[in-house]
Amino acid sequence: MSTPPVSPAPPPTDLPWTVAALYQFRPVEDPAALRDTLLALARSLDLCGTLLIAPEGINGTVAGSREGIAALHDTLISLGFTRMEYKESGAPTRPFRRLKVRLKQEIVTLGVPVEPREQVGTYLTPQEWNALLAQDDVIVVDTRNRYEVKAGTFQGAVDPGLDAFREFPAWVDEHLNGAEGKKIAMFCTGGIRCEKSTSLLLQKGFRDVYHLQGGILRYLEDVPPEESRWEGECFVFDGRVTVGHGLTPGNGEMCHSCGWPLSAEDLGSPAFERGVSCPQCVDRTTDAQKAAFRDRQRMYDGLCP
């Protein structure tokens, strides 16, 4: 099943920044030329965020004005990306510090060859996902990194404890060996990691493999809180840190030393120093590094070092 063509929708609030999360697996004959085209366009539109381009397609999250994001979307459609998985949300402040348009070998790094354009799991709408999760014979797997899982996940989901997506194939071999006949349902932030994870499982002989189309972001956009099986907030890779139902900015805060999402307990810990350390990283940096982080934080706060 392929995803349908989409058109940009207005942001869900009157927030000044529009954030677009997008990807599509599609052969790119000249990634460098596409990179140059999109970099020039994004600069002219004053966009920020990251676009990744590889021979297998495009992936990214970018932000800008409503008009700028619409112009980027229309350009991608004109370049042949007519079946993007594409979502918009709003942000109250600039969510990225700069613009990056980069060439990669993969638009999401699994590290083993799979064919998501040829073989993927069964896509489920958010409503179908709820119905599947209500069944007793389903193994639900969160394919995101463990720091993302910490901010929120689906009820009953297995956390593989990944530090990077490239660790997922080894986790499958160790923990899902013998489960080839079971129903496996997987999810991630926007859907792209599950394109590859479901392809991997099918390649390994699994038969009943499902994934949440559009990922957590689509689910939170479509499913009202009273019908939700989601717990917590969804970690996003921008200045908002987390979003909640309706894709409204959440309450998350990030450690700017290590990138770990912080709970209220973390913020109250003696190990937490804004911009310098948190319970996750306080013992992993030297005094000299912490001093440099303090200088950086003073700069961000508008003070003299």
Short mmCIF file of N, CA and C in Angstrom, two decimals, residues 3-8 22-24 26 34 38 41 58 69-86:
data_model
loop_
_atom_site.label_atom_id
_atom_site.label_comp_id
_atom_site.label_asym_id
_atom_site.label_seq_id
_atom_site.Cartn_x
_atom_site.Cartn_y
_atom_site.Cartn_z
N THR A 3 1.36 5.51 0.19
CA THR A 3 0.68 6.64 0.80
C THR A 3 0.13 7.56 -0.28
N PRO A 4 -1.02 8.19 -0.04
CA PRO A 4 -1.65 9.03 -1.06
C PRO A 4 -0.97 10.38 -1.17
N PRO A 5 -1.13 11.05 -2.32
CA PRO A 5 -0.62 12.42 -2.44
C PRO A 5 -1.31 13.31 -1.41
N VAL A 6 -0.60 14.30 -0.93
CA VAL A 6 -1.16 15.18 0.07
C VAL A 6 -0.95 16.63 -0.33
N SER A 7 -1.73 17.51 0.25
CA SER A 7 -1.57 18.94 0.07
C SER A 7 -1.33 19.57 1.42
N PRO A 8 -0.66 20.71 1.47
CA PRO A 8 -0.41 21.33 2.77
C PRO A 8 -1.71 21.79 3.41
N LEU A 22 8.36 15.58 6.80
CA LEU A 22 8.07 14.93 5.51
C LEU A 22 9.10 13.86 5.18
N TYR A 23 8.66 12.88 4.41
CA TYR A 23 9.60 11.94 3.81
C TYR A 23 8.93 11.22 2.65
N GLN A 24 9.75 10.69 1.76
CA GLN A 24 9.27 9.79 0.72
C GLN A 24 10.44 8.96 0.23
N ARG A 26 11.84 7.32 -2.74
CA ARG A 26 11.70 7.46 -4.19
C ARG A 26 13.10 7.57 -4.78
N LEU A 34 19.82 17.71 -6.52
CA LEU A 34 18.62 17.99 -5.74
C LEU A 34 18.97 18.75 -4.47
N LEU A 38 17.35 22.41 -3.51
CA LEU A 38 16.56 22.63 -2.29
C LEU A 38 17.27 23.57 -1.32
N LEU A 41 16.58 27.08 -2.60
CA LEU A 41 15.18 27.42 -2.35
C LEU A 41 14.93 27.71 -0.88
N ILE A 58 13.99 11.30 0.24
CA ILE A 58 14.15 12.55 0.98
C ILE A 58 13.46 12.42 2.34
N ILE A 69 6.71 27.47 3.74
CA ILE A 69 6.52 26.02 3.79
C ILE A 69 5.65 25.55 2.63
N ALA A 70 4.62 26.31 2.29
CA ALA A 70 3.77 25.95 1.16
C ALA A 70 4.58 25.95 -0.14
N ALA A 71 5.49 26.92 -0.29
CA ALA A 71 6.32 26.99 -1.49
C ALA A 71 7.26 25.79 -1.58
N LEU A 72 7.83 25.38 -0.45
CA LEU A 72 8.68 24.19 -0.44
C LEU A 72 7.88 22.96 -0.82
N HIS A 73 6.71 22.80 -0.22
CA HIS A 73 5.86 21.66 -0.52
C HIS A 73 5.53 21.59 -2.01
N ASP A 74 5.14 22.72 -2.58
CA ASP A 74 4.76 22.74 -4.00
C ASP A 74 5.95 22.41 -4.89
N THR A 75 7.15 22.87 -4.49
CA THR A 75 8.34 22.57 -5.27
C THR A 75 8.65 21.07 -5.24
N LEU A 76 8.54 20.46 -4.06
CA LEU A 76 8.79 19.03 -3.96
C LEU A 76 7.81 18.23 -4.81
N ILE A 77 6.55 18.64 -4.79
CA ILE A 77 5.56 17.98 -5.64
C ILE A 77 5.97 18.09 -7.11
N SER A 78 6.40 19.27 -7.53
CA SER A 78 6.78 19.48 -8.93
C SER A 78 8.01 18.67 -9.30
N LEU A 79 8.84 18.32 -8.29
CA LEU A 79 10.05 17.53 -8.55
C LEU A 79 9.78 16.04 -8.51
N GLY A 80 8.52 15.66 -8.33
CA GLY A 80 8.16 14.25 -8.39
C GLY A 80 7.87 13.59 -7.06
N PHE A 81 7.97 14.34 -5.95
CA PHE A 81 7.68 13.76 -4.64
C PHE A 81 6.18 13.92 -4.35
N THR A 82 5.40 13.17 -5.12
CA THR A 82 3.94 13.33 -5.09
C THR A 82 3.27 12.45 -4.05
N ARG A 83 4.02 11.57 -3.40
CA ARG A 83 3.45 10.67 -2.40
C ARG A 83 4.19 10.79 -1.07
N MET A 84 4.50 12.00 -0.70
CA MET A 84 5.15 12.22 0.58
C MET A 84 4.24 11.88 1.74
N GLU A 85 4.81 11.36 2.81
CA GLU A 85 4.14 11.38 4.11
C GLU A 85 4.46 12.76 4.67
N TYR A 86 3.45 13.57 4.88
CA TYR A 86 3.66 15.00 5.11
C TYR A 86 2.72 15.47 6.21
#
